[in-house]
GROMACS .gro file of C-alpha atoms in nm:
model
  253
    1MET     CA    1  13.507  17.953   9.788
    2GLU     CA    2  13.155  17.867   9.908
    3CYS     CA    3  13.045  18.035  10.219
    4LYS     CA    4  12.726  17.906  10.408
    5PRO     CA    5  12.496  18.222  10.556
    6PHE     CA    6  12.552  18.263  10.923
    7HIS     CA    7  12.240  18.435  11.106
    8GLY     CA    8  12.091  18.504  10.768
    9ARG     CA    9  12.368  18.647  10.601
   10VAL     CA   10  12.610  18.549  10.349
   11LEU     CA   11  12.960  18.563  10.512
   12TYR     CA   12  13.251  18.610  10.266
   13PRO     CA   13  13.631  18.518  10.264
   14ILE     CA   14  13.777  18.808  10.511
   15ARG     CA   15  13.980  19.040  10.257
   16ARG     CA   16  14.080  19.296  10.569
   17PHE     CA   17  14.261  19.269  10.892
   18SER     CA   18  14.003  19.256  11.101
   19VAL     CA   19  13.948  19.003  11.420
   20PHE     CA   20  13.923  19.001  11.782
   21SER     CA   21  14.018  18.652  11.826
   22LEU     CA   22  14.078  18.309  11.656
   23GLY     CA   23  13.804  18.158  11.846
   24PHE     CA   24  13.571  18.435  11.822
   25ALA     CA   25  13.618  18.481  11.436
   26SER     CA   26  13.606  18.092  11.365
   27ARG     CA   27  13.243  18.093  11.497
   28VAL     CA   28  13.171  18.426  11.331
   29TYR     CA   29  13.280  18.355  10.965
   30PRO     CA   30  13.263  17.958  10.952
   31CYS     CA   31  13.409  17.991  10.608
   32GLY     CA   32  13.724  18.140  10.723
   33GLY     CA   33  13.949  17.848  10.856
   34GLU     CA   34  14.154  17.878  11.129
   35ARG     CA   35  14.490  17.887  10.942
   36ARG     CA   36  14.391  18.204  10.755
   37PHE     CA   37  14.267  18.407  11.068
   38LYS     CA   38  14.650  18.321  11.231
   39ALA     CA   39  14.785  18.442  10.912
   40ILE     CA   40  14.561  18.758  10.947
   41PHE     CA   41  14.608  18.801  11.297
   42SER     CA   42  14.991  18.776  11.279
   43GLU     CA   43  14.986  19.059  10.993
   44LEU     CA   44  14.747  19.280  11.180
   45SER     CA   45  14.993  19.259  11.467
   46MET     CA   46  15.286  19.329  11.281
   47ILE     CA   47  15.084  19.656  11.140
   48GLN     CA   48  15.008  19.703  11.538
   49GLN     CA   49  15.351  19.703  11.619
   50SER     CA   50  15.467  20.006  11.426
   51SER     CA   51  15.500  20.286  11.608
   52SER     CA   52  15.328  20.508  11.387
   53LEU     CA   53  14.973  20.629  11.557
   54LEU     CA   54  14.807  20.691  11.203
   55GLU     CA   55  14.895  20.263  11.162
   56ARG     CA   56  14.774  20.189  11.465
   57LEU     CA   57  14.471  20.394  11.397
   58ARG     CA   58  14.374  20.201  11.109
   59VAL     CA   59  14.435  19.859  11.290
   60GLY     CA   60  14.168  20.007  11.506
   61PHE     CA   61  13.914  20.062  11.261
   62GLU     CA   62  14.015  19.748  11.035
   63LEU     CA   63  13.889  19.588  11.388
   64ASP     CA   64  13.563  19.802  11.384
   65HIS     CA   65  13.501  19.611  11.059
   66LEU     CA   66  13.485  19.293  11.210
   67TRP     CA   67  13.284  19.404  11.499
   68ALA     CA   68  13.028  19.563  11.246
   69GLU     CA   69  13.024  19.237  11.053
   70SER     CA   70  12.963  19.011  11.329
   71MET     CA   71  12.674  19.244  11.461
   72GLY     CA   72  12.486  19.228  11.116
   73ILE     CA   73  12.589  19.595  11.050
   74SER     CA   74  12.731  19.759  10.777
   75PRO     CA   75  13.072  19.630  10.703
   76GLY     CA   76  13.164  20.008  10.634
   77ASP     CA   77  13.115  20.137  11.002
   78THR     CA   78  13.386  20.231  11.199
   79LYS     CA   79  13.472  20.522  11.428
   80GLU     CA   80  13.702  20.681  11.140
   81ARG     CA   81  13.455  20.915  11.001
   82PRO     CA   82  13.324  21.029  11.386
   83LEU     CA   83  13.694  21.072  11.516
   84LYS     CA   84  13.784  21.265  11.204
   85LEU     CA   85  13.456  21.452  11.212
   86LEU     CA   86  13.535  21.523  11.624
   87ALA     CA   87  13.883  21.622  11.599
   88GLU     CA   88  13.754  21.862  11.323
   89VAL     CA   89  13.507  22.049  11.528
   90LEU     CA   90  13.760  22.055  11.816
   91GLU     CA   91  14.050  22.217  11.643
   92LYS     CA   92  13.806  22.484  11.429
   93SER     CA   93  13.671  22.587  11.831
   94GLY     CA   94  14.011  22.599  11.920
   95ALA     CA   95  13.938  22.346  12.218
   96GLU     CA   96  14.235  22.220  12.394
   97TYR     CA   97  14.184  21.817  12.437
   98ALA     CA   98  14.324  21.493  12.476
   99LEU     CA   99  14.236  21.152  12.320
  100ILE     CA  100  14.221  20.927  12.613
  101GLY     CA  101  14.054  20.607  12.726
  102GLY     CA  102  14.029  20.290  12.501
  103MET     CA  103  14.171  20.446  12.172
  104ALA     CA  104  14.414  20.604  12.340
  105VAL     CA  105  14.577  20.294  12.486
  106GLN     CA  106  14.544  20.122  12.164
  107LEU     CA  107  14.769  20.393  11.992
  108ARG     CA  108  15.024  20.368  12.310
  109THR     CA  109  15.064  20.009  12.297
  110SER     CA  110  15.141  19.728  12.059
  111GLU     CA  111  14.817  19.496  12.124
  112PRO     CA  112  14.554  19.516  11.848
  113ARG     CA  113  14.261  19.609  12.031
  114THR     CA  114  13.954  19.827  11.950
  115THR     CA  115  13.662  19.994  12.131
  116LEU     CA  116  13.305  20.121  12.082
  117ASP     CA  117  13.337  20.477  12.198
  118ILE     CA  118  13.557  20.773  12.172
  119ASP     CA  119  13.717  20.907  12.484
  120VAL     CA  120  13.845  21.272  12.501
  121ALA     CA  121  13.960  21.498  12.795
  122VAL     CA  122  13.890  21.871  12.816
  123ARG     CA  123  14.028  22.108  13.159
  124TRP     CA  124  13.640  22.262  13.185
  125PHE     CA  125  13.322  22.128  13.084
  126ALA     CA  126  13.286  22.474  12.933
  127ASP     CA  127  13.546  22.403  12.721
  128VAL     CA  128  13.356  22.129  12.531
  129PRO     CA  129  13.187  22.309  12.200
  130HIS     CA  130  12.851  22.238  12.260
  131ASP     CA  131  12.681  22.466  11.991
  132ALA     CA  132  13.001  22.328  11.747
  133LEU     CA  133  12.914  21.967  11.777
  134LEU     CA  134  12.530  22.019  11.758
  135ALA     CA  135  12.607  22.179  11.412
  136ALA     CA  136  12.793  21.889  11.293
  137GLY     CA  137  12.509  21.646  11.370
  138PHE     CA  138  12.629  21.533  11.740
  139GLU     CA  139  12.317  21.495  11.968
  140HIS     CA  140  12.402  21.572  12.335
  141THR     CA  141  12.258  21.286  12.580
  142GLY     CA  142  12.335  21.399  12.921
  143ARG     CA  143  12.581  21.552  13.173
  144HIS     CA  144  12.703  21.347  13.466
  145GLU     CA  145  12.937  21.388  13.725
  146HIS     CA  146  13.258  21.303  13.578
  147SER     CA  147  13.139  21.320  13.182
  148ASP     CA  148  12.942  21.497  12.927
  149ASN     CA  149  12.801  21.272  12.703
  150TRP     CA  150  12.735  21.305  12.323
  151LEU     CA  151  12.647  21.043  12.017
  152ALA     CA  152  12.798  21.088  11.685
  153PRO     CA  153  12.579  21.112  11.355
  154SER     CA  154  12.516  20.783  11.240
  155THR     CA  155  12.713  20.674  10.931
  156SER     CA  156  12.439  20.464  10.805
  157GLU     CA  157  12.047  20.359  10.882
  158THR     CA  158  12.184  20.038  11.037
  159ALA     CA  159  12.488  20.148  11.236
  160PRO     CA  160  12.475  20.232  11.610
  161ARG     CA  161  12.602  20.583  11.660
  162VAL     CA  162  12.912  20.623  11.802
  163ALA     CA  163  12.935  20.737  12.185
  164VAL     CA  164  13.193  21.023  12.249
  165GLN     CA  165  13.223  21.120  12.616
  166PHE     CA  166  13.397  21.443  12.753
  167SER     CA  167  13.594  21.400  13.094
  168ALA     CA  168  13.684  21.718  13.295
  169GLU     CA  169  13.741  21.865  13.606
  170ASP     CA  170  13.902  21.572  13.764
  171VAL     CA  171  14.210  21.402  13.889
  172GLY     CA  172  14.474  21.401  13.616
  173ILE     CA  173  14.279  21.554  13.340
  174ALA     CA  174  14.413  21.901  13.317
  175GLU     CA  175  14.797  21.742  13.306
  176ALA     CA  176  14.682  21.520  13.017
  177VAL     CA  177  14.552  21.804  12.805
  178ALA     CA  178  14.849  22.003  12.848
  179GLY     CA  179  15.082  21.719  12.779
  180ALA     CA  180  14.876  21.576  12.492
  181GLU     CA  181  15.093  21.515  12.140
  182ALA     CA  182  14.935  21.622  11.810
  183THR     CA  183  14.969  21.415  11.503
  184GLU     CA  184  14.836  21.484  11.125
  185PHE     CA  185  14.493  21.242  11.125
  186ALA     CA  186  14.346  21.320  10.783
  187ASP     CA  187  14.302  21.565  10.559
  188GLY     CA  188  14.545  21.839  10.781
  189ILE     CA  189  14.334  21.762  11.082
  190GLN     CA  190  14.541  21.735  11.372
  191LEU     CA  191  14.455  21.473  11.645
  192ARG     CA  192  14.595  21.545  12.007
  193VAL     CA  193  14.654  21.212  12.236
  194ALA     CA  194  14.732  21.171  12.577
  195ARG     CA  195  15.086  21.083  12.651
  196PRO     CA  196  15.145  20.727  12.808
  197ALA     CA  197  15.253  20.886  13.161
  198ASP     CA  198  14.904  21.065  13.153
  199LEU     CA  199  14.727  20.751  13.058
  200ILE     CA  200  14.843  20.557  13.344
  201GLU     CA  201  14.791  20.834  13.574
  202LEU     CA  202  14.405  20.822  13.467
  203LYS     CA  203  14.383  20.431  13.432
  204LEU     CA  204  14.532  20.480  13.817
  205ALA     CA  205  14.221  20.732  13.927
  206ALA     CA  206  14.013  20.523  13.732
  207ALA     CA  207  14.120  20.191  13.931
  208LEU     CA  208  14.071  20.373  14.258
  209GLU     CA  209  13.756  20.479  14.194
  210PRO     CA  210  13.551  20.248  14.457
  211ARG     CA  211  13.201  20.314  14.260
  212ARG     CA  212  13.330  20.160  13.952
  213ARG     CA  213  13.268  19.751  13.909
  214PRO     CA  214  13.571  19.552  14.022
  215SER     CA  215  13.590  19.428  13.667
  216LYS     CA  216  13.617  19.750  13.534
  217ARG     CA  217  13.882  19.852  13.785
  218GLN     CA  218  14.069  19.535  13.676
  219HIS     CA  219  14.085  19.647  13.324
  220ASP     CA  220  14.208  19.981  13.398
  221VAL     CA  221  14.537  19.806  13.562
  222ALA     CA  222  14.579  19.572  13.275
  223ASP     CA  223  14.589  19.874  13.060
  224ILE     CA  224  14.813  20.042  13.268
  225LEU     CA  225  15.062  19.707  13.281
  226ALA     CA  226  15.048  19.715  12.868
  227ILE     CA  227  15.152  20.061  12.864
  228LEU     CA  228  15.416  19.973  13.091
  229GLU     CA  229  15.522  19.690  12.901
  230GLU     CA  230  15.577  19.906  12.575
  231HIS     CA  231  15.729  20.197  12.780
  232PRO     CA  232  15.930  20.049  13.071
  233SER     CA  233  16.089  20.376  13.120
  234LEU     CA  234  15.774  20.491  13.287
  235ARG     CA  235  15.777  20.190  13.565
  236SER     CA  236  15.944  20.291  13.899
  237ALA     CA  237  15.913  20.167  14.251
  238ASP     CA  238  15.677  20.425  14.305
  239MET     CA  239  15.417  20.324  14.016
  240VAL     CA  240  15.492  19.914  14.125
  241ALA     CA  241  15.365  20.003  14.493
  242ARG     CA  242  15.067  20.208  14.355
  243LEU     CA  243  14.956  19.952  14.157
  244ARG     CA  244  15.017  19.678  14.384
  245ALA     CA  245  14.773  19.908  14.647
  246VAL     CA  246  14.519  19.914  14.384
  247ARG     CA  247  14.475  19.546  14.321
  248LEU     CA  248  14.496  19.499  14.712
  249GLY     CA  249  14.226  19.751  14.723
  250MET     CA  250  14.028  19.571  14.481
  251LEU     CA  251  14.033  19.243  14.654
  252ASP     CA  252  13.925  19.402  14.972
  253SER     CA  253  13.616  19.569  14.821
   0.00000   0.00000   0.00000
């Protein structure tokens, strides 16, 4: 198959399960064709339906590939290496933590998705293994009221560095850390992921934060609904009432 250059790069036929949406992919890969992307997305969705966290992690990394390629970055760049290194540092330092944010939501829901950064919860900011992270090549970029921000080591000269954000000392954080479930990630390294119920509490707290943009808060609500779809046992009259109050509050803000 002959592929035409796109923005100065030659685009090869897709061989991996990497797609954000059919429309986006068709624009980025004009040599692909809608039929093929439907087939790819269907297979990617079936993989994401798996209850295995490792399978769902793989889906996210494959989506990272497409984003990198569409941005003209090395197609080998994903969050896999930074996440593995981060989990290794946290495990060796003995830090109790929980993976939260977009990556955790992707692991707890059946909708294929990815995110550009890695969000981690620790009980106290003092629990962040500052020296160990520096020794592993992470760069500290600043501390804010609710977050401690880092950049992972670069995977190549052209790749942007993956942002790592530690959250601590806030609503729902201690519970998320205490209840995190460990799964073997790679080479015996354990990855601790927040439970669905704790992710909902964190997302509710974020959606209630008046300083966040309404669009961000709406995204938090969408994440909660996605988690509830996969874990209907967490749905309750109280949960519905809280979600309704959040949405009404956004309309009034």
